[in-house]
Short mmCIF file of C-alpha atoms in Angstrom, two decimals:
data_model
loop_
_atom_site.label_atom_id
_atom_site.label_comp_id
_atom_site.label_asym_id
_atom_site.label_seq_id
_atom_site.Cartn_x
_atom_site.Cartn_y
_atom_site.Cartn_z
CA MET A 205 0.03 -0.03 0.02
CA VAL A 206 2.86 2.40 0.73
CA GLY A 207 4.29 1.85 -2.80
CA PHE A 208 0.77 2.34 -4.25
CA PHE A 209 0.39 5.78 -2.77
CA ARG A 210 4.01 6.81 -3.26
CA SER A 211 3.62 6.54 -6.94
CA GLY A 212 1.26 9.49 -6.84
CA ASN A 213 3.98 11.73 -5.41
CA LEU A 214 6.29 13.48 -8.00
CA ALA A 215 9.23 13.84 -5.69
CA SER A 216 9.03 10.10 -4.95
CA ARG A 217 8.91 9.26 -8.52
CA VAL A 218 12.00 11.31 -9.21
CA PHE A 219 13.97 9.57 -6.44
CA ASP A 220 12.73 6.15 -7.68
CA ARG A 221 13.91 7.00 -11.19
CA GLN A 222 17.30 8.05 -9.89
CA PHE A 223 18.03 5.01 -7.67
CA LEU A 224 16.03 2.10 -8.87
CA SER A 225 16.84 0.17 -12.14
CA PRO A 226 13.81 -1.14 -14.08
CA ARG A 227 13.58 -4.77 -15.22
CA PRO A 228 15.32 -5.61 -18.46
CA GLY A 229 13.21 -4.53 -21.30
CA ALA A 230 10.94 -2.40 -19.17
CA THR A 231 12.81 0.94 -19.33
CA VAL A 232 10.47 2.62 -21.69
CA ASN A 233 7.32 1.59 -19.76
CA THR A 234 8.92 2.82 -16.48
CA VAL A 235 9.66 6.14 -17.91
CA ARG A 236 6.19 6.36 -19.42
CA GLN A 237 4.67 5.88 -15.96
CA PHE A 238 6.49 8.96 -14.82
CA TYR A 239 4.13 11.03 -16.95
CA GLU A 240 1.19 9.96 -14.72
CA ASN A 241 2.46 12.71 -12.33
CA LEU A 242 3.05 15.37 -15.04
CA VAL A 243 -0.30 16.62 -15.91
CA PRO A 244 -1.46 20.28 -16.32
CA SER A 245 -2.53 21.91 -13.18
CA TYR A 246 -3.53 25.44 -14.13
CA THR A 247 -5.42 27.20 -16.82
CA ILE A 248 -5.30 30.70 -18.20
CA TYR A 249 -8.46 31.48 -20.04
CA ASP A 250 -8.81 33.68 -23.09
CA ILE A 251 -5.11 34.52 -23.21
CA ASP A 252 -3.96 37.57 -25.07
CA CYS A 253 -3.17 35.97 -28.48
CA PRO A 254 -2.71 36.69 -32.09
CA ASP A 255 -5.71 35.89 -34.26
CA TYR A 256 -4.09 33.01 -36.05
CA SER A 257 -5.17 29.45 -36.88
CA PHE A 258 -3.05 27.13 -34.83
CA ARG A 259 -2.44 23.80 -36.65
CA LYS A 260 -0.35 21.56 -34.41
CA PHE A 261 2.94 20.88 -32.44
CA THR A 262 5.54 19.09 -34.40
CA ASP A 263 6.17 15.51 -33.22
CA ASP A 264 9.40 16.39 -31.50
CA GLY A 265 7.71 19.27 -29.61
CA LYS A 266 10.09 21.92 -30.95
CA TYR A 267 7.69 23.93 -33.05
CA LEU A 268 4.05 25.22 -33.02
CA VAL A 269 2.76 25.69 -36.58
CA ALA A 270 0.14 28.32 -37.23
CA PHE A 271 -1.40 30.13 -40.34
CA SER A 272 -2.73 33.57 -40.88
CA ARG A 273 -6.52 34.07 -41.05
CA ASN A 274 -6.34 34.90 -44.75
CA HIS A 275 -4.51 31.72 -45.42
CA GLN A 276 -1.50 33.45 -46.95
CA ASP A 277 1.18 33.36 -44.32
CA LEU A 278 2.99 30.65 -42.27
CA ILE A 279 3.83 31.50 -38.65
CA VAL A 280 6.02 29.27 -36.56
CA TYR A 281 6.50 29.53 -32.83
CA ARG A 282 8.93 27.77 -30.46
CA PRO A 283 7.39 26.67 -27.12
CA ILE A 284 8.98 28.21 -23.99
CA TRP A 285 8.01 28.06 -20.46
CA LEU A 286 6.56 30.76 -18.18
CA THR A 287 9.10 31.99 -15.80
CA PHE A 288 8.76 34.59 -13.00
CA SER A 289 10.28 35.23 -9.53
CA CYS A 290 8.67 35.99 -6.12
CA HIS A 291 10.03 37.22 -2.75
CA GLU A 292 7.97 34.53 -1.12
CA GLU A 293 6.61 31.14 -1.96
CA CYS A 294 5.50 31.44 -5.56
CA ASP A 295 2.55 29.05 -5.25
CA ALA A 296 0.87 31.37 -2.90
CA HIS A 297 0.90 34.33 -5.39
CA ASP A 298 -1.13 35.00 -8.46
CA LEU A 299 0.58 34.86 -11.69
CA PRO A 300 2.24 38.03 -13.03
CA ALA A 301 0.47 40.19 -15.52
CA ASN A 302 2.62 39.06 -18.40
CA ALA A 303 1.31 35.45 -17.92
CA GLU A 304 -1.79 36.52 -19.69
CA ARG A 305 0.12 37.01 -22.93
CA PHE A 306 0.66 34.28 -25.50
CA GLU A 307 4.30 35.40 -25.89
CA SER A 308 5.08 34.15 -22.40
CA PHE A 309 4.56 30.61 -23.52
CA PHE A 310 5.45 30.74 -27.17
CA LYS A 311 8.31 32.68 -29.00
CA GLN A 312 7.52 33.62 -32.65
CA LEU A 313 10.44 32.63 -34.88
CA TYR A 314 9.26 34.07 -38.15
CA SER A 315 6.27 34.75 -40.42
CA ILE A 316 6.63 33.95 -44.22
CA SER A 317 4.26 34.33 -47.06
CA LEU A 318 3.69 31.09 -48.87
CA ALA A 319 0.57 31.78 -51.02
CA SER A 320 0.06 34.32 -53.78
CA SER A 321 -3.00 36.47 -54.22
CA ASN A 322 -5.05 33.70 -55.85
CA GLU A 323 -3.77 30.84 -53.76
CA TYR A 324 -4.48 29.79 -50.31
CA ILE A 325 -2.58 27.68 -47.80
CA CYS A 326 -4.29 24.39 -46.95
CA GLU A 327 -4.34 24.63 -43.08
CA ASP A 328 -5.26 20.95 -42.82
CA PHE A 329 -2.09 19.83 -44.63
CA PHE A 330 1.29 19.56 -42.88
CA LEU A 331 3.95 16.88 -42.81
CA TYR A 332 7.15 16.93 -40.67
CA MET A 333 10.45 15.42 -41.30
CA GLU A 334 11.97 15.28 -37.79
CA GLY A 335 15.48 14.34 -38.69
CA HIS A 336 16.04 17.59 -40.67
CA GLN A 337 13.34 19.67 -39.16
CA TYR A 338 11.65 20.13 -42.53
CA GLY A 339 7.98 20.97 -42.90
CA LEU A 340 5.96 20.18 -46.07
CA PHE A 341 3.02 22.59 -46.72
CA ALA A 342 0.60 22.97 -49.54
CA THR A 343 -1.11 25.91 -51.31
CA SER A 344 -3.92 25.76 -54.00
CA THR A 345 -6.13 27.77 -56.08
CA ALA A 346 -9.91 27.54 -55.92
CA ARG A 347 -11.37 24.11 -56.73
CA SER A 348 -13.47 23.80 -59.90
CA ASN A 349 -16.27 21.17 -60.27
CA GLU A 350 -16.73 22.06 -63.93
CA SER A 351 -13.37 20.64 -65.18
CA SER A 352 -12.79 20.08 -68.87
CA VAL A 353 -12.59 16.57 -70.25
CA THR A 354 -8.86 15.69 -70.42
CA GLU A 355 -7.29 12.51 -71.64
CA GLY A 356 -6.40 10.26 -68.83
CA ALA A 357 -8.51 12.24 -66.33
CA ILE A 358 -11.14 10.42 -64.22
CA HIS A 359 -14.75 11.73 -64.95
CA GLY A 360 -16.37 13.28 -62.02
CA VAL A 361 -13.17 14.19 -60.14
CA PRO A 362 -12.96 18.09 -59.78
CA SER A 363 -9.87 20.02 -60.91
CA ILE A 364 -7.64 22.56 -59.23
CA GLU A 365 -5.75 24.91 -61.55
CA LYS A 366 -2.61 24.74 -59.44
CA ILE A 367 -1.45 22.91 -56.28
CA THR A 368 1.98 23.62 -54.94
CA PHE A 369 3.93 21.77 -52.18
CA TYR A 370 6.55 23.79 -50.37
CA LEU A 371 9.40 22.34 -48.38
CA VAL A 372 10.28 24.68 -45.54
CA ARG A 373 13.28 24.51 -43.01
CA LEU A 374 11.28 25.23 -39.80
CA GLU A 375 14.44 26.40 -38.02
CA ASP A 376 14.67 29.57 -39.99
CA GLY A 377 11.76 29.58 -42.43
CA ALA A 378 13.80 29.12 -45.59
CA ILE A 379 11.81 27.64 -48.51
CA LEU A 380 14.13 24.94 -49.91
CA ASP A 381 12.14 23.59 -52.77
CA GLU A 382 8.62 23.35 -54.34
CA LYS A 383 6.64 20.96 -56.45
CA ALA A 384 3.67 22.12 -58.52
CA PHE A 385 0.75 20.18 -60.03
CA CYS A 386 -1.43 21.85 -62.58
CA ASN A 387 -5.06 21.13 -63.52
CA ASP A 388 -5.06 18.22 -61.10
CA PHE A 389 -6.79 17.15 -57.86
CA ILE A 390 -5.05 16.12 -54.76
CA ASN A 391 -7.01 15.64 -51.51
CA LEU A 392 -5.13 17.99 -49.15
CA ALA A 393 -7.77 17.83 -46.27
CA HIS A 394 -6.19 16.19 -43.24
CA SER A 395 -3.10 15.36 -45.39
CA ILE A 396 -5.07 12.54 -46.96
CA GLY A 397 -3.49 12.97 -50.43
CA ALA A 398 0.18 12.68 -49.22
CA TYR A 399 2.14 10.53 -46.92
CA LEU A 400 5.69 10.92 -45.40
CA TYR A 401 7.86 7.90 -44.59
CA GLU A 402 11.50 8.76 -43.61
CA ASP A 403 12.75 10.69 -46.57
CA LEU A 404 10.01 9.54 -49.01
CA VAL A 405 6.75 11.25 -49.78
CA CYS A 406 3.93 9.70 -51.93
CA ILE A 407 1.42 12.06 -53.45
CA VAL A 408 -1.87 10.76 -55.01
CA SER A 409 -3.28 12.44 -58.12
CA LEU A 410 -6.92 11.55 -57.95
CA ARG A 411 -7.80 13.10 -61.23
CA TYR A 412 -5.08 11.20 -63.22
CA GLN A 413 -4.88 8.24 -60.84
CA THR A 414 -1.11 8.50 -60.47
CA ILE A 415 1.08 7.94 -57.38
CA HIS A 416 4.02 10.29 -57.38
CA VAL A 417 6.85 9.12 -55.06
CA LEU A 418 9.31 11.96 -54.16
CA GLN A 419 12.55 11.89 -52.17
CA ILE A 420 13.52 14.63 -49.85
CA ARG A 421 17.33 14.91 -50.27
CA ASP A 422 19.62 16.12 -47.45
CA SER A 423 20.33 19.28 -49.45
CA GLY A 424 16.54 20.05 -49.19
CA SER A 425 15.45 19.29 -52.76
CA LEU A 426 12.34 17.37 -53.71
CA VAL A 427 13.12 14.75 -56.43
CA GLU A 428 10.50 12.52 -58.08
CA VAL A 429 12.06 8.99 -58.10
CA ARG A 430 9.00 6.93 -59.12
CA ARG A 431 5.59 7.33 -60.74
CA ILE A 432 2.96 4.58 -60.53
CA GLY A 433 -0.27 4.62 -62.41
CA ALA A 434 -0.63 4.09 -66.12
CA PHE A 435 2.79 2.42 -65.96
CA CYS A 436 4.40 0.58 -63.06
CA ARG A 437 7.97 0.19 -64.26
CA GLU A 438 10.16 3.09 -65.48
CA ASP A 439 10.52 1.52 -68.98
CA ASP A 440 6.93 0.21 -69.43
CA GLU A 441 6.09 3.12 -71.78
CA LEU A 442 9.26 2.79 -73.69
CA PHE A 443 8.60 -0.94 -74.11
CA LEU A 444 5.11 -0.33 -75.46
CA TYR A 445 6.20 2.30 -77.99
CA SER A 446 9.16 0.20 -79.18
CA HIS A 447 6.75 -2.70 -79.90
CA GLY A 448 4.28 -0.46 -81.63
CA GLN A 449 1.74 -0.78 -78.93
CA ALA A 450 1.53 2.72 -77.55
CA ALA A 451 -1.57 3.20 -75.47
CA GLN A 452 -4.16 5.26 -77.34
CA GLY A 453 -7.38 6.42 -75.72
CA SER A 454 -8.83 3.59 -73.43
CA SER A 455 -7.34 0.67 -75.36
CA PHE A 456 -5.22 -0.28 -72.28
CA LEU A 457 -6.04 -0.36 -68.64
CA PRO A 458 -3.60 1.35 -66.42
CA GLY A 459 -0.75 -0.71 -65.22
CA ILE A 460 -1.72 -0.66 -61.60
CA LYS A 461 -5.29 -1.76 -62.54
CA GLN A 462 -3.83 -4.60 -64.53
CA ARG A 463 -1.91 -5.70 -61.41
CA LEU A 464 -5.06 -5.49 -59.30
CA LEU A 465 -7.14 -7.64 -61.81
CA SER A 466 -4.39 -10.19 -62.10
CA PHE A 467 -4.18 -10.62 -58.33
CA ILE A 468 -7.93 -10.99 -57.99
CA PHE A 469 -8.06 -13.54 -60.88
CA HIS A 470 -5.28 -15.76 -59.49
CA LYS A 471 -6.75 -15.55 -56.01
CA THR A 472 -10.23 -16.59 -57.28
CA TRP A 473 -8.62 -19.35 -59.35
CA ASN A 474 -6.77 -20.90 -56.40
CA GLU A 475 -9.91 -20.85 -54.08
CA GLU A 476 -11.43 -23.66 -56.04
CA PRO A 477 -9.22 -26.75 -56.25
CA ASP A 478 -11.77 -28.77 -58.40
CA GLN A 479 -10.92 -28.28 -62.01
CA ALA A 480 -14.59 -28.97 -63.02
CA LEU A 481 -15.97 -26.32 -60.74
CA ARG A 482 -13.29 -23.76 -61.25
CA VAL A 483 -14.78 -22.04 -64.31
CA GLN A 484 -18.15 -21.63 -62.66
CA HIS A 485 -16.36 -20.26 -59.68
CA LEU A 486 -14.54 -17.72 -61.80
CA LYS A 487 -17.76 -16.62 -63.55
CA LYS A 488 -19.50 -16.06 -60.19
CA LYS A 489 -16.67 -14.43 -58.21
CA PHE A 490 -14.54 -12.65 -60.87
CA TYR A 491 -16.26 -12.20 -64.28
CA PHE A 492 -19.60 -11.22 -62.80
CA HIS A 493 -17.88 -8.49 -60.86
CA PHE A 494 -15.26 -7.64 -63.48
CA GLN A 495 -16.61 -4.22 -64.43
CA ASP A 496 -16.89 -3.27 -60.81
CA TYR A 497 -13.19 -4.09 -60.33
CA VAL A 498 -12.35 -2.18 -63.41
CA ASP A 499 -14.21 0.83 -62.16
CA LEU A 500 -12.22 0.96 -58.80
CA ILE A 501 -9.95 4.04 -58.43
CA ILE A 502 -7.19 4.87 -56.12
CA TRP A 503 -8.41 7.07 -53.19
CA LYS A 504 -5.47 6.96 -50.78
CA VAL A 505 -1.90 5.63 -50.50
CA GLN A 506 0.56 5.32 -47.61
CA PHE A 507 3.80 3.61 -47.08
CA LEU A 508 4.24 0.46 -45.00
CA ASP A 509 7.99 0.57 -45.55
CA ARG A 510 10.39 1.74 -48.23
CA HIS A 511 9.26 -0.91 -50.66
CA HIS A 512 5.56 -1.42 -49.94
CA LEU A 513 2.57 0.81 -50.37
CA PHE A 514 -0.86 0.44 -48.79
CA ILE A 515 -3.32 1.44 -51.46
CA LYS A 516 -7.02 2.16 -50.88
CA PHE A 517 -9.26 1.38 -53.98
CA GLY A 518 -12.81 2.63 -53.97
CA SER A 519 -15.79 3.16 -56.17
CA VAL A 520 -15.46 5.93 -58.76
CA ASN A 521 -18.89 7.13 -57.56
CA GLY A 522 -17.55 7.93 -54.12
CA ARG A 523 -17.62 11.55 -53.30
CA VAL A 524 -14.42 13.67 -52.95
CA THR A 525 -14.88 14.71 -49.35
CA ARG A 526 -12.77 15.56 -46.31
CA SER A 527 -12.94 11.91 -45.29
CA THR A 528 -13.34 8.84 -47.53
CA ASP A 529 -13.30 6.23 -44.75
CA GLN A 530 -17.05 5.48 -44.69
CA ASN A 531 -17.25 4.00 -48.22
CA LEU A 532 -16.95 0.39 -49.23
CA ALA A 533 -13.35 -0.13 -50.36
CA PHE A 534 -10.54 -2.57 -50.96
CA PHE A 535 -6.98 -2.26 -49.51
CA ALA A 536 -4.00 -3.60 -51.44
CA VAL A 537 -0.35 -4.10 -50.41
CA TYR A 538 1.80 -3.17 -53.42
CA ASN A 539 5.45 -3.94 -53.79
CA MET A 540 7.10 -1.16 -55.74
CA GLU A 541 10.14 -3.13 -56.67
CA THR A 542 8.39 -6.21 -58.10
CA THR A 543 5.26 -4.09 -59.25
CA GLU A 544 3.07 -6.88 -57.76
CA ILE A 545 0.10 -6.70 -55.40
CA VAL A 546 1.08 -8.89 -52.49
CA SER A 547 -2.29 -8.97 -50.67
CA LEU A 548 -5.81 -7.56 -50.95
CA TYR A 549 -8.43 -6.95 -48.21
CA GLN A 550 -12.03 -5.62 -48.11
CA ASN A 551 -12.36 -2.89 -45.53
CA SER A 552 -14.62 -5.13 -43.46
CA SER A 553 -12.03 -7.83 -43.25
CA GLU A 554 -11.39 -9.12 -39.63
CA GLU A 555 -7.89 -10.03 -40.66
CA LEU A 556 -7.23 -6.42 -41.71
CA TYR A 557 -8.66 -5.17 -38.43
CA SER A 558 -6.37 -7.55 -36.56
CA LEU A 559 -3.33 -6.13 -38.45
CA PHE A 560 -4.37 -2.65 -37.61
CA GLU A 561 -4.88 -3.47 -33.98
CA HIS A 562 -1.40 -5.10 -33.54
CA TYR A 563 0.61 -2.85 -35.91
CA TYR A 564 -1.15 0.45 -35.44
CA ASP A 565 2.13 2.47 -35.59
CA HIS A 566 2.64 1.28 -39.21
CA PHE A 567 -0.73 2.69 -40.20
CA HIS A 568 -0.29 6.07 -38.57
CA ALA A 569 -0.41 9.10 -40.77
CA ASN A 570 3.12 10.26 -40.04
CA PRO A 571 5.19 7.44 -38.59
CA GLN A 572 8.36 8.33 -36.70
CA ASN A 573 11.63 6.66 -35.89
CA SER A 574 12.45 9.08 -33.17
CA LEU A 575 12.96 8.59 -29.38
CA HIS A 576 9.64 10.25 -28.68
CA GLU A 577 7.57 7.67 -30.65
CA LYS A 578 8.04 4.87 -28.07
CA PHE A 579 6.62 7.03 -25.30
CA ILE A 580 3.34 7.73 -27.12
CA SER A 581 0.45 5.37 -26.12
CA SER A 582 -0.90 3.18 -28.89
CA ASN A 583 -2.55 -0.17 -29.29
CA PRO A 584 0.63 -2.30 -29.36
CA ASN A 585 2.23 -0.77 -26.31
CA SER A 586 -0.70 0.14 -24.11
CA VAL A 587 -3.38 -2.17 -22.87
CA HIS A 588 -5.55 0.94 -22.06
CA ALA A 589 -5.37 2.14 -25.66
CA LEU A 590 -6.16 -1.41 -26.95
CA ASP A 591 -9.08 -1.72 -24.72
CA GLN A 592 -10.45 1.69 -25.88
CA LEU A 593 -10.05 0.57 -29.58
CA ARG A 594 -11.95 -2.69 -28.91
CA THR A 595 -14.71 -0.75 -27.22
CA ILE A 596 -15.05 1.54 -30.20
CA LYS A 597 -15.11 -1.47 -32.48
CA SER A 598 -17.84 -3.14 -30.58
CA LYS A 599 -19.97 0.11 -30.75
CA ALA A 600 -19.41 0.57 -34.48
CA SER A 601 -22.59 1.11 -36.43
CA SER A 602 -21.36 -0.81 -39.44
CA PRO A 603 -19.06 -3.81 -39.88
CA SER A 604 -17.67 -2.12 -42.95
CA GLN A 605 -16.00 0.66 -41.14
CA LEU A 606 -12.27 0.74 -40.84
CA PHE A 607 -10.72 2.84 -38.07
CA SER A 608 -8.98 5.91 -39.50
CA ALA A 609 -5.46 7.11 -38.70
CA ILE A 610 -5.96 10.47 -40.50
CA ASP A 611 -4.05 13.30 -38.92
CA ARG A 612 -6.65 15.94 -37.98
CA HIS A 613 -7.85 18.21 -35.28
CA ARG A 614 -9.90 16.28 -32.70
CA HIS A 615 -12.84 18.45 -32.13
CA CYS A 616 -14.22 18.17 -28.62
CA THR A 617 -17.47 19.11 -27.02
CA GLU A 618 -18.36 21.38 -24.18
CA HIS A 619 -17.71 18.59 -21.76
CA PRO A 620 -14.33 18.90 -19.87
CA ILE A 621 -11.33 16.73 -20.79
CA LYS A 622 -10.44 14.74 -17.66
CA PHE A 623 -7.02 13.58 -16.72
CA ILE A 624 -7.59 10.41 -14.56
CA SER A 625 -4.93 8.27 -12.82
CA VAL A 626 -4.59 4.79 -14.00
CA ARG A 627 -3.68 3.48 -10.56
CA GLN A 628 -6.52 5.48 -8.92
CA PRO A 629 -9.36 5.48 -11.50
CA ASN A 630 -11.66 7.51 -9.27
CA VAL A 631 -9.21 10.36 -8.81
CA VAL A 632 -9.40 13.24 -11.40
CA LYS A 633 -5.98 14.86 -11.58
CA PHE A 634 -6.98 17.66 -13.82
CA LYS A 635 -9.81 18.92 -16.14
CA ILE A 636 -9.47 20.88 -19.31
CA LYS A 637 -12.54 22.98 -19.81
CA PRO A 638 -12.88 24.18 -23.39
CA GLY A 639 -14.23 27.61 -24.23
CA SER A 640 -14.15 30.74 -22.06
CA ASP A 641 -14.23 30.98 -18.30
CA SER A 642 -17.69 32.47 -18.35
CA GLY A 643 -19.33 29.14 -18.23
CA ALA A 644 -21.56 29.81 -21.30
CA SER A 645 -23.00 26.52 -22.70
CA ASP A 646 -24.27 27.93 -26.08
CA SER A 647 -22.28 25.89 -28.56
CA ARG A 648 -24.01 26.96 -31.72
CA GLY A 649 -21.55 27.94 -34.42
CA LYS A 650 -18.56 26.97 -32.36
CA ARG A 651 -15.59 24.80 -33.30
CA ILE A 652 -13.61 23.66 -30.27
CA SER A 653 -10.44 21.66 -30.57
CA SER A 654 -7.35 20.93 -28.38
CA LEU A 655 -3.60 20.74 -29.22
CA PHE A 656 -1.37 18.83 -26.89
CA HIS A 657 2.36 19.10 -26.63
CA PRO A 658 3.90 15.67 -27.32
CA PHE A 659 5.57 15.35 -23.85
CA PHE A 660 5.33 18.59 -21.86
CA PRO A 661 2.25 19.10 -19.60
CA LEU A 662 1.13 21.86 -21.94
CA ALA A 663 -2.00 22.09 -24.03
CA LEU A 664 -4.06 24.60 -25.90
CA SER A 665 -7.84 24.56 -26.20
CA ILE A 666 -9.11 26.71 -29.06
CA GLN A 667 -12.57 27.97 -29.64
CA GLN A 668 -13.53 29.36 -33.04
CA THR A 669 -16.81 31.10 -33.57
CA ASN A 670 -18.03 32.61 -36.82
CA MET A 671 -17.13 36.17 -37.34
CA GLN A 672 -15.50 36.31 -33.81
CA PRO A 673 -11.83 36.31 -32.66
CA THR A 674 -10.37 32.97 -31.64
CA VAL A 675 -10.43 32.19 -27.92
CA VAL A 676 -7.34 30.35 -26.75
CA ASN A 677 -6.81 28.77 -23.30
CA VAL A 678 -3.43 27.70 -22.07
CA HIS A 679 -3.35 24.64 -19.77
CA PHE A 680 0.09 24.05 -18.14
CA ARG A 681 1.71 22.69 -15.00
CA ARG A 682 2.43 25.50 -12.60
#
């Protein structure tokens, strides 16, 4: 019992960490438990703050990314800690007047213009390369639903005149390189249309059904190293032209679609061992749905490792929205080196859910190989996160839903966010109350979200109301 209650004391935890050695292999979990004592303990409501749109903390916690309200400028802050001195015990004193200012917690490093007059920064899009502290941002012109018919373009997918990706060094705001796509459509919302893995970025052109694989060089340049879509190998187009079989119009299916159909055919063929029944099985399972398979288009792509892509195929009738996770879809594992599809799952597959449950970190929108990753709770390393995931699955309204790992703001309600001790589940350590300190409960027209620092006991709750300045509350450990 003494050990049980001592674990709730921060000073005791510090001494235990200093003098006691954890069991072999348990170092990370031991350090993770230390954060049970490091929760916010104080809130400053409606802090004096610039009227910016705050996006997120970088995964290493070094930067806070924000955008101007006109979606033209990028503003980057460095988190600092509120410091002040007292003649007596500081805990007995109110905070000084400068604590009410945003600059007491965050130092602005710079503000740079990314978008031109007819372009806007997509505030939902941001990828971070921790090793070099590079940030990838995107701007675009207005979206047009009345796009002209272009060879190779998918009918029904809108067009954007220009989409530009900028590689920015967050340390000083230098724009290192840019990559533009014209008369195309890339789903920038929640970074759906792009994925970062180590130094590789894959960008999905929905309009032309092409996967662009870029490499971020150490020098800060963006180099396209692979293009997958109509052709899968670098010399496929040259081979067709040299043999007088250049693709014209719709005489050929795209290379990636050929790989998909080939995999489905062989899978269906091998399902029926009886030669006499195999043809009927193919007619029922493959040829009957052949046109449905042909009509599938690529909606989303991510890396599993440097050689394998996880590709989401969905119906061409699916709407281009901020989230495409609710539609019936197929997921394929594609080997870029062999240009073969290794496996295929429907999004209601229990096997796919099991893989997601046990290897969640590989499905995350921006996987890291940093020291901070192992301290973040996820299904593989936390029984509590795993139990929460299984609870959500049991309450899912449809068996066809696949849990999403999209990187987006988690909008919260008027209800407080509670910090509860794992060892003492009835003890609330701290509450984060969104909104203002007035206690008003009218939530009409409000968007409330929270940004948490990756490892400091520091969080921002942000309330946005139509035609009103942003209300920002700072929650920190005093």
